Amino acid sequence: MILCFGELLLRLTAPGRELLMQTGRFDVHVGGAEANVAVGLANLGHTSAMVSAVPDNPLGRGAVAAIRAQGVHCSRVAVRDGRMGLYFLSPGAGLRASDIVYDRAGSSFATAPADSWDWDALLAGVTRLHLSGITPALGDETAKAAIAAAEAARARGLTISFDGNYRARLWEAWDSDPRAVLTRLVGMADLLFGNHRDVSLLLGRQFSGDGEDRRREAAEAAFAAFPNLRHIASTARHVDDADRHRLSARIDTPAGSVQTDEVAIAGIVDRIGGGDAFASGVLHALMSGRDEATAAQWGLAVAALKHSLPGDFSLFRQSDIDAFLSGGLDVRR
């Protein structure tokens, strides 16, 4: 079982590519980086569970029901005082980029004391823990909780995956030291989802060169600094406009690297959650005993397919990965 620890959120999206409050209407989706990974893996046939906290009201119950409906185990989701965390999205269009406004302060998850999580009980039956940099960015208590979770997992001999997911707006909202916290968490992980920019933040240095050479230099520095790391998985995204992106995937190991060809993603419906979809595809391959080249291909496939779905979740299965990699784009009958 893979256990994902993080905040369940409601996403309120301006419809029809409107600006926020242009007409005062919103489409509502359930999301959250770690929940997105749990949902993605459940749809790919893995046993996944969520650790989080929600308020005892229709918003909290609805969020839990949404991930449970996708096959995620929710018995470890606590009910606490507070409110539901929200974020608002104005989708990009043409040459206008998407924009996000967070409304998460005081949420049930963000205000949960670090010592309220019983990791001995929560990690029972778990083989892998998945965390992201969003949880420690929410405040001192969630930062301590993420570190405690990783320490407990390491003590039990579990594998740990960590997605950098650096969110400057969240870290800047409190007296934080992101480099210190993230360095501690990455030091306990065997798999890092991140690129040369994440490694630059962690190590406080820049990397020379460009493209693949720069990514390899950063990866080698990360492996030297964090001996527990076995894999670094990343994507490279080139944005032509809001409707057309080009995406490739890469996995580095201490011994070398594999990189996919770039694929063009046109007619984008929703790019939010694409990185979490990539993580679920990579984890799916590695947890299934596949090699790094397959993991990069499957991660890219799920990430690219996610751009075709509204909402945060990836709802794809192995058959969808196979169809994507075979290049069949016509109607499947």
Coordinates of N, CA and C in Angstrom, one line a residue, residues 27-238:
D27 N -16.8 26.4 -11.3 CA -16.9 24.9 -11.4 C -16.0 24.4 -10.2
V28 N -16.5 23.4 -9.5 CA -15.9 22.9 -8.3 C -15.3 21.5 -8.6
H29 N -14.0 21.3 -8.2 CA -13.4 20.0 -8.3 C -12.6 19.7 -7.0
V30 N -12.5 18.5 -6.6 CA -11.7 18.1 -5.5 C -10.3 17.8 -6.0
G31 N -9.3 18.2 -5.2 CA -7.9 18.0 -5.6 C -7.0 18.0 -4.4
G32 N -5.7 18.4 -4.7 CA -4.6 18.4 -3.8 C -3.5 17.5 -4.3
A33 N -2.3 17.9 -4.2 CA -1.2 17.2 -4.9 C -1.1 15.7 -4.5
E34 N -1.2 15.5 -3.2 CA -1.0 14.1 -2.7 C -2.2 13.2 -3.0
A35 N -3.4 13.9 -2.9 CA -4.6 13.1 -3.2 C -4.7 12.8 -4.7
N36 N -4.2 13.7 -5.5 CA -4.1 13.4 -7.0 C -3.3 12.2 -7.3
V37 N -2.2 12.0 -6.6 CA -1.3 10.9 -6.8 C -2.0 9.6 -6.3
A38 N -2.7 9.7 -5.1 CA -3.4 8.6 -4.6 C -4.5 8.1 -5.6
V39 N -5.3 9.1 -6.2 CA -6.3 8.7 -7.1 C -5.7 8.1 -8.4
G40 N -4.6 8.7 -8.9 CA -4.0 8.2 -10.1 C -3.5 6.8 -9.9
L41 N -2.9 6.5 -8.8 CA -2.4 5.1 -8.5 C -3.6 4.1 -8.3
A42 N -4.6 4.6 -7.7 CA -5.8 3.7 -7.5 C -6.4 3.3 -8.9
N43 N -6.5 4.2 -9.8 CA -7.0 3.9 -11.1 C -6.0 3.1 -11.9
L44 N -4.8 3.1 -11.5 CA -3.8 2.2 -12.2 C -3.6 0.9 -11.5
G45 N -4.5 0.6 -10.6 CA -4.6 -0.7 -10.0 C -3.8 -0.9 -8.7
H46 N -3.3 0.1 -8.1 CA -2.6 0.0 -6.8 C -3.5 0.3 -5.6
T47 N -3.1 -0.2 -4.5 CA -3.8 0.1 -3.2 C -3.2 1.4 -2.7
S48 N -4.0 2.4 -2.6 CA -3.5 3.7 -2.1 C -4.4 4.2 -1.0
A49 N -3.9 4.9 -0.1 CA -4.6 5.5 1.1 C -4.2 6.9 1.3
M50 N -5.1 7.7 1.9 CA -4.8 9.1 2.1 C -4.8 9.4 3.6
V51 N -3.9 10.2 4.1 CA -3.9 10.7 5.4 C -4.1 12.2 5.3
S52 N -5.1 12.7 5.9 CA -5.4 14.2 5.8 C -6.4 14.5 6.9
A53 N -6.9 15.7 6.9 CA -7.9 16.2 7.9 C -8.9 17.1 7.1
V54 N -10.1 16.9 7.4 CA -11.2 17.8 6.8 C -12.2 18.2 7.9
P55 N -12.9 19.2 7.7 CA -14.0 19.6 8.6 C -15.2 18.7 8.5
D56 N -16.0 18.6 9.5 CA -17.2 17.8 9.5 C -18.3 18.6 9.0
N57 N -18.3 18.8 7.7 CA -19.4 19.6 7.0 C -19.5 19.0 5.6
P58 N -20.5 19.5 4.8 CA -20.7 18.9 3.5 C -19.4 19.1 2.6
L59 N -18.6 20.1 2.8 CA -17.4 20.3 1.9 C -16.4 19.2 2.2
G60 N -16.1 19.0 3.5 CA -15.2 17.9 3.9 C -15.7 16.5 3.5
R61 N -16.9 16.3 3.8 CA -17.4 14.9 3.5 C -17.5 14.7 2.0
G62 N -17.8 15.8 1.2 CA -17.8 15.6 -0.2 C -16.4 15.4 -0.8
A63 N -15.4 16.0 -0.2 CA -14.0 15.8 -0.7 C -13.6 14.4 -0.5
V64 N -13.9 13.8 0.7 CA -13.5 12.5 1.0 C -14.3 11.5 0.1
A65 N -15.6 11.8 -0.1 CA -16.4 10.9 -0.9 C -15.8 10.9 -2.4
A66 N -15.3 12.0 -2.8 CA -14.8 12.0 -4.2 C -13.6 11.2 -4.4
I67 N -12.6 11.1 -3.4 CA -11.5 10.3 -3.6 C -11.8 8.8 -3.3
R68 N -12.7 8.6 -2.3 CA -13.1 7.2 -2.0 C -13.8 6.6 -3.3
A69 N -14.5 7.4 -4.0 CA -15.2 6.9 -5.2 C -14.2 6.4 -6.3
Q70 N -13.0 6.9 -6.2 CA -11.9 6.5 -7.1 C -11.1 5.4 -6.6
G71 N -11.5 4.8 -5.5 CA -10.8 3.7 -4.9 C -9.7 3.9 -3.9
V72 N -9.6 5.2 -3.4 CA -8.6 5.5 -2.4 C -9.2 5.2 -1.0
H73 N -8.4 4.5 -0.2 CA -8.8 4.2 1.2 C -8.7 5.5 2.0
C74 N -9.8 5.7 2.7 CA -10.0 7.0 3.4 C -10.1 6.9 5.0
S75 N -9.9 5.7 5.5 CA -10.1 5.5 6.9 C -9.1 6.3 7.8
R76 N -8.0 6.8 7.1 CA -7.0 7.5 7.8 C -7.2 9.1 7.7
V77 N -8.3 9.5 7.1 CA -8.6 10.9 7.0 C -9.3 11.3 8.3
A78 N -8.8 12.3 9.0 CA -9.4 12.7 10.3 C -10.4 13.8 10.0
V79 N -11.3 13.9 11.0 CA -12.2 15.0 11.0 C -11.8 16.0 12.2
R80 N -11.6 17.2 11.8 CA -11.1 18.2 12.8 C -11.8 19.5 12.6
D81 N -11.7 20.3 13.7 CA -12.3 21.7 13.6 C -11.5 22.5 12.6
G82 N -12.1 23.5 12.1 CA -11.5 24.3 11.0 C -12.4 24.4 9.8
R83 N -11.7 24.7 8.7 CA -12.5 24.9 7.5 C -11.8 24.1 6.3
M84 N -12.5 24.1 5.2 CA -11.9 23.4 4.0 C -11.0 24.3 3.3
G85 N -9.8 23.8 3.0 CA -8.9 24.5 2.2 C -9.4 24.7 0.8
L86 N -9.2 25.9 0.2 CA -9.7 26.2 -1.2 C -8.5 26.7 -2.0
Y87 N -8.7 26.6 -3.3 CA -7.9 27.4 -4.2 C -8.7 27.8 -5.4
F88 N -8.5 28.9 -6.0 CA -9.2 29.5 -7.1 C -8.3 29.5 -8.3
L89 N -8.9 29.0 -9.5 CA -8.1 29.0 -10.7 C -8.8 29.8 -11.8
S90 N -8.0 30.7 -12.4 CA -8.4 31.3 -13.6 C -7.6 30.7 -14.8
P91 N -8.3 29.8 -15.6 CA -7.5 29.1 -16.6 C -7.0 30.0 -17.7
G92 N -5.8 29.7 -18.1 CA -5.1 30.5 -19.2 C -5.9 30.3 -20.5
A93 N -5.6 31.3 -21.4 CA -6.1 31.3 -22.7 C -5.2 32.0 -23.6
G94 N -4.9 31.5 -24.8 CA -4.0 32.1 -25.7 C -2.6 32.4 -25.1
L95 N -2.2 33.6 -25.0 CA -1.0 34.0 -24.4 C -1.1 34.5 -23.0
R96 N -2.3 34.3 -22.4 CA -2.5 34.6 -21.0 C -2.4 33.3 -20.1
A97 N -1.5 33.4 -19.2 CA -1.2 32.3 -18.3 C -2.3 32.0 -17.3
S98 N -2.4 30.8 -16.9 CA -3.3 30.5 -15.8 C -2.8 31.2 -14.5
D99 N -3.8 31.4 -13.6 CA -3.4 32.1 -12.3 C -4.2 31.4 -11.2
I100 N -3.5 31.2 -10.0 CA -4.1 30.6 -8.9 C -4.1 31.5 -7.7
V101 N -5.2 31.5 -6.9 CA -5.3 32.3 -5.7 C -5.6 31.2 -4.6
Y102 N -4.7 31.1 -3.6 CA -4.9 30.2 -2.5 C -5.8 30.8 -1.4
D103 N -6.6 30.0 -0.7 CA -7.4 30.4 0.4 C -7.4 29.2 1.4
R104 N -6.3 29.0 2.0 CA -6.0 27.7 2.8 C -5.8 28.0 4.3
A105 N -5.6 29.3 4.7 CA -5.2 29.6 6.0 C -6.4 29.2 7.0
G106 N -6.0 28.5 8.1 CA -7.0 28.1 9.1 C -7.7 26.9 8.7
S107 N -7.3 26.1 7.7 CA -8.0 24.9 7.3 C -7.8 23.8 8.4
S108 N -8.6 22.8 8.4 CA -8.6 21.7 9.3 C -7.2 21.0 9.2
F109 N -6.7 20.9 8.0 CA -5.4 20.2 7.9 C -4.2 21.1 8.3
A110 N -4.3 22.4 7.9 CA -3.1 23.3 8.2 C -3.0 23.6 9.7
T111 N -4.1 23.5 10.4 CA -4.0 23.8 11.8 C -3.9 22.6 12.7
A112 N -3.8 21.4 12.1 CA -3.6 20.2 12.9 C -2.2 20.2 13.6
P113 N -2.1 20.0 14.9 CA -0.8 20.0 15.5 C 0.0 18.8 15.0
A114 N 1.3 19.0 14.9 CA 2.2 18.0 14.4 C 2.1 16.7 15.2
D115 N 1.8 16.8 16.5 CA 1.8 15.6 17.3 C 0.4 14.9 17.3
S116 N -0.5 15.4 16.5 CA -1.8 14.8 16.4 C -1.9 13.6 15.5
W117 N -0.8 13.3 14.7 CA -0.7 12.2 13.8 C 0.0 11.1 14.4
D118 N -0.6 9.9 14.6 CA 0.0 8.7 15.2 C 0.6 7.9 14.0
W119 N 1.9 8.1 13.7 CA 2.5 7.5 12.6 C 2.7 6.0 12.7
D120 N 2.8 5.5 14.0 CA 2.9 4.1 14.1 C 1.7 3.4 13.6
A121 N 0.5 4.0 14.0 CA -0.8 3.4 13.5 C -1.0 3.7 12.0
L122 N -0.7 4.9 11.6 CA -1.0 5.3 10.2 C -0.2 4.6 9.2
L123 N 1.0 4.2 9.6 CA 1.9 3.5 8.6 C 1.8 2.0 8.6
A124 N 0.9 1.5 9.5 CA 0.7 0.0 9.5 C 0.2 -0.5 8.2
G125 N 0.9 -1.5 7.7 CA 0.5 -2.1 6.4 C 1.0 -1.4 5.2
V126 N 1.7 -0.3 5.3 CA 2.2 0.6 4.3 C 3.6 0.1 3.8
T127 N 3.8 0.2 2.5 CA 5.1 -0.1 1.9 C 5.8 1.1 1.4
R128 N 5.1 2.2 1.0 CA 5.7 3.4 0.5 C 4.9 4.6 1.0
L129 N 5.6 5.7 1.4 CA 5.0 7.0 1.8 C 5.3 8.0 0.7
H130 N 4.3 8.7 0.3 CA 4.4 9.8 -0.7 C 4.1 11.1 0.0
L131 N 5.0 12.1 -0.2 CA 4.9 13.4 0.3 C 5.2 14.4 -0.8
S132 N 4.8 15.7 -0.5 CA 5.2 16.7 -1.4 C 5.6 18.0 -0.7
G133 N 6.2 18.9 -1.4 CA 6.7 20.1 -0.7 C 5.6 21.1 -0.4
I134 N 4.3 20.8 -0.8 CA 3.2 21.6 -0.5 C 2.8 21.5 1.0
T135 N 2.9 20.3 1.6 CA 2.5 20.1 3.0 C 3.4 20.9 3.9
P136 N 4.7 20.9 3.8 CA 5.5 21.7 4.7 C 5.4 23.2 4.4
A137 N 5.0 23.6 3.2 CA 4.9 25.0 2.9 C 3.7 25.7 3.6
L138 N 2.8 24.9 4.2 CA 1.6 25.4 4.8 C 1.8 26.1 6.1
G139 N 2.9 25.7 6.8 CA 3.1 26.3 8.1 C 4.0 25.4 9.0
D140 N 4.4 25.9 10.1 CA 5.4 25.2 11.0 C 4.9 23.8 11.4
E141 N 3.6 23.7 11.8 CA 3.0 22.5 12.3 C 3.0 21.4 11.1
T142 N 2.6 21.8 10.0 CA 2.6 20.8 8.9 C 4.0 20.4 8.4
A143 N 4.9 21.4 8.5 CA 6.3 21.1 8.2 C 6.8 20.0 9.2
K144 N 6.6 20.2 10.5 CA 7.0 19.2 11.5 C 6.3 17.9 11.3
A145 N 5.0 17.9 10.9 CA 4.3 16.7 10.6 C 4.9 15.9 9.5
A146 N 5.2 16.6 8.4 CA 5.8 15.9 7.2 C 7.1 15.3 7.6
I147 N 7.9 16.0 8.4 CA 9.2 15.5 8.8 C 9.0 14.3 9.7
A148 N 8.1 14.3 10.6 CA 7.8 13.2 11.5 C 7.3 12.0 10.7
A149 N 6.5 12.2 9.7 CA 6.0 11.1 8.8 C 7.2 10.4 8.1
A150 N 8.1 11.2 7.6 CA 9.2 10.7 6.8 C 10.1 9.9 7.8
E151 N 10.4 10.5 9.0 CA 11.2 9.8 9.9 C 10.7 8.5 10.4
A152 N 9.3 8.5 10.6 CA 8.7 7.2 11.0 C 8.8 6.2 9.9
A153 N 8.6 6.6 8.7 CA 8.7 5.7 7.5 C 10.1 5.2 7.4
R154 N 11.1 6.0 7.5 CA 12.5 5.5 7.4 C 12.8 4.5 8.5
A155 N 12.3 4.8 9.7 CA 12.5 3.9 10.8 C 11.9 2.5 10.6
R156 N 10.8 2.5 9.8 CA 10.2 1.2 9.5 C 10.7 0.6 8.2
G157 N 11.7 1.2 7.6 CA 12.3 0.7 6.4 C 11.5 0.8 5.1
L158 N 10.5 1.8 5.1 CA 9.7 2.0 4.0 C 10.4 2.9 3.0
T159 N 10.0 2.8 1.7 CA 10.5 3.7 0.7 C 9.6 5.0 0.7
I160 N 10.3 6.1 0.3 CA 9.7 7.4 0.4 C 9.8 8.1 -0.9
S161 N 8.8 8.6 -1.5 CA 8.8 9.5 -2.7 C 8.4 10.9 -2.2
F162 N 9.1 11.8 -2.8 CA 8.9 13.2 -2.5 C 8.9 14.1 -3.7
D163 N 7.8 14.8 -3.9 CA 7.6 15.7 -5.0 C 7.9 17.1 -4.5
G164 N 8.9 17.8 -5.1 CA 9.3 19.1 -4.7 C 8.2 20.1 -4.6
N165 N 7.4 20.2 -5.7 CA 6.2 21.1 -5.7 C 6.4 22.4 -4.9
Y166 N 7.5 23.1 -5.3 CA 7.7 24.4 -4.6 C 6.7 25.4 -4.9
R167 N 6.0 25.9 -3.9 CA 5.0 26.9 -4.0 C 5.4 28.2 -3.2
A168 N 6.0 29.1 -3.9 CA 6.6 30.3 -3.3 C 5.5 31.1 -2.5
R169 N 4.3 31.2 -3.0 CA 3.2 32.0 -2.4 C 2.9 31.4 -1.0
L170 N 3.0 30.1 -0.9 CA 2.7 29.5 0.4 C 3.8 29.6 1.4
W171 N 5.0 29.4 1.0 CA 6.2 29.6 1.9 C 6.3 31.1 2.3
E172 N 6.0 32.0 1.4 CA 6.2 33.4 1.8 C 5.1 33.9 2.7
A173 N 4.1 33.1 3.0 CA 3.0 33.6 3.9 C 3.3 33.4 5.3
W174 N 4.5 32.8 5.7 CA 4.8 32.7 7.1 C 6.4 32.7 7.2
D175 N 6.9 32.8 8.4 CA 8.3 32.9 8.7 C 8.9 31.6 8.5
S176 N 9.2 31.2 7.2 CA 9.6 29.9 6.8 C 11.1 29.8 6.4
D177 N 11.6 28.6 6.4 CA 13.0 28.4 5.9 C 12.9 27.2 4.9
P178 N 12.3 27.4 3.7 CA 12.1 26.3 2.8 C 13.3 25.4 2.5
R179 N 14.4 26.0 2.4 CA 15.6 25.2 2.0 C 15.9 24.2 3.1
A180 N 15.9 24.6 4.4 CA 16.2 23.8 5.5 C 15.2 22.6 5.6
V181 N 13.9 22.9 5.5 CA 12.9 21.9 5.6 C 12.9 20.9 4.5
L182 N 13.0 21.4 3.3 CA 13.0 20.6 2.1 C 14.2 19.7 2.0
T183 N 15.4 20.3 2.4 CA 16.6 19.5 2.4 C 16.5 18.3 3.4
R184 N 15.9 18.5 4.5 CA 15.7 17.4 5.5 C 14.8 16.3 4.9
L185 N 13.7 16.7 4.2 CA 12.8 15.8 3.7 C 13.4 15.0 2.5
V186 N 14.0 15.7 1.6 CA 14.6 15.0 0.5 C 15.7 14.1 0.9
G187 N 16.4 14.4 2.0 CA 17.4 13.5 2.5 C 16.9 12.2 3.0
M188 N 15.6 12.0 3.2 CA 15.0 10.8 3.6 C 14.4 10.0 2.5
A189 N 14.3 10.6 1.3 CA 13.6 10.0 0.2 C 14.5 9.2 -0.7
D190 N 13.9 8.2 -1.3 CA 14.6 7.4 -2.3 C 14.3 7.8 -3.7
L191 N 13.1 8.5 -3.9 CA 12.7 9.0 -5.2 C 12.3 10.5 -5.1
L192 N 12.9 11.3 -5.9 CA 12.6 12.8 -5.9 C 11.9 13.1 -7.2
F193 N 10.8 13.7 -7.2 CA 10.2 14.4 -8.4 C 10.6 15.8 -8.3
G194 N 11.5 16.2 -9.3 CA 12.0 17.6 -9.3 C 13.0 17.7 -10.4
N195 N 13.3 19.0 -10.7 CA 14.3 19.3 -11.8 C 15.5 20.1 -11.2
H196 N 16.3 20.6 -12.2 CA 17.5 21.3 -11.8 C 17.1 22.6 -10.9
R197 N 16.0 23.2 -11.1 CA 15.6 24.3 -10.3 C 15.3 23.9 -8.8
D198 N 14.7 22.7 -8.6 CA 14.5 22.2 -7.3 C 15.8 21.9 -6.6
V199 N 16.8 21.3 -7.3 CA 18.1 21.0 -6.8 C 18.8 22.3 -6.5
S200 N 18.7 23.3 -7.3 CA 19.4 24.6 -7.0 C 18.9 25.1 -5.7
L201 N 17.6 25.1 -5.5 CA 17.0 25.6 -4.2 C 17.6 24.8 -3.0
L202 N 17.6 23.5 -3.2 CA 18.1 22.6 -2.1 C 19.6 22.8 -1.8
L203 N 20.4 23.0 -2.8 CA 21.8 23.0 -2.6 C 22.4 24.5 -2.6
G204 N 21.6 25.4 -2.9 CA 22.0 26.8 -2.9 C 23.1 27.1 -4.0
R205 N 22.9 26.5 -5.1 CA 23.9 26.8 -6.2 C 23.2 26.6 -7.6
Q206 N 23.8 27.2 -8.6 CA 23.3 27.2 -9.9 C 24.1 26.1 -10.7
F207 N 23.5 25.7 -11.8 CA 24.1 24.7 -12.6 C 24.3 25.2 -14.0
S208 N 25.5 24.9 -14.6 CA 25.8 25.5 -15.9 C 25.2 24.6 -17.0
G209 N 25.5 25.1 -18.2 CA 25.0 24.3 -19.4 C 23.6 24.6 -19.6
D210 N 23.0 23.7 -20.5 CA 21.6 23.8 -20.8 C 21.0 22.5 -21.1
G211 N 19.7 22.4 -21.0 CA 19.0 21.2 -21.4 C 19.4 20.0 -20.6
E212 N 19.7 18.9 -21.3 CA 20.0 17.6 -20.7 C 21.3 17.7 -19.9
D213 N 22.3 18.4 -20.3 CA 23.6 18.5 -19.6 C 23.4 19.2 -18.2
R214 N 22.6 20.2 -18.2 CA 22.3 20.9 -16.9 C 21.5 20.0 -16.0
R215 N 20.6 19.3 -16.5 CA 19.8 18.4 -15.7 C 20.7 17.2 -15.1
R216 N 21.6 16.7 -15.9 CA 22.5 15.7 -15.4 C 23.4 16.2 -14.3
E217 N 24.0 17.4 -14.6 CA 24.8 18.0 -13.6 C 24.1 18.2 -12.2
A218 N 22.9 18.7 -12.3 CA 22.1 18.8 -11.1 C 21.8 17.5 -10.4
A219 N 21.4 16.5 -11.2 CA 21.2 15.2 -10.7 C 22.4 14.6 -9.9
E220 N 23.5 14.7 -10.6 CA 24.7 14.2 -9.9 C 25.0 14.9 -8.6
A221 N 24.8 16.2 -8.6 CA 25.0 17.0 -7.3 C 24.0 16.5 -6.3
A222 N 22.8 16.2 -6.7 CA 21.8 15.8 -5.7 C 22.1 14.4 -5.2
F223 N 22.5 13.5 -6.0 CA 22.9 12.1 -5.6 C 24.1 12.2 -4.6
A224 N 25.0 13.1 -4.8 CA 26.1 13.3 -3.9 C 25.7 13.8 -2.6
A225 N 24.7 14.8 -2.6 CA 24.3 15.4 -1.4 C 23.3 14.6 -0.6
F226 N 22.6 13.7 -1.3 CA 21.5 12.9 -0.6 C 21.7 11.5 -0.9
P227 N 22.5 10.7 -0.1 CA 22.9 9.4 -0.5 C 21.7 8.4 -0.5
N228 N 20.6 8.7 0.1 CA 19.4 7.8 0.0 C 18.7 7.8 -1.3
L229 N 18.9 8.9 -2.1 CA 18.2 9.0 -3.4 C 18.7 7.9 -4.4
R230 N 17.7 7.3 -5.0 CA 18.0 6.3 -6.1 C 17.4 6.8 -7.4
H231 N 16.4 7.6 -7.4 CA 15.8 8.1 -8.7 C 15.5 9.5 -8.6
I232 N 15.7 10.3 -9.6 CA 15.1 11.6 -9.8 C 14.3 11.7 -11.0
A233 N 13.0 12.0 -10.9 CA 12.1 12.0 -12.1 C 11.7 13.4 -12.4
S234 N 11.7 13.8 -13.6 CA 11.3 15.2 -14.0 C 10.7 15.2 -15.4
T235 N 10.1 16.3 -15.6 CA 9.6 16.6 -17.0 C 10.2 18.0 -17.4
A236 N 10.2 18.1 -18.7 CA 10.6 19.4 -19.3 C 9.4 19.9 -20.1
R237 N 8.9 21.1 -19.8 CA 7.7 21.6 -20.5 C 8.1 22.9 -21.3
H238 N 7.7 22.9 -22.5 CA 7.8 24.1 -23.3 C 6.4 24.6 -23.7

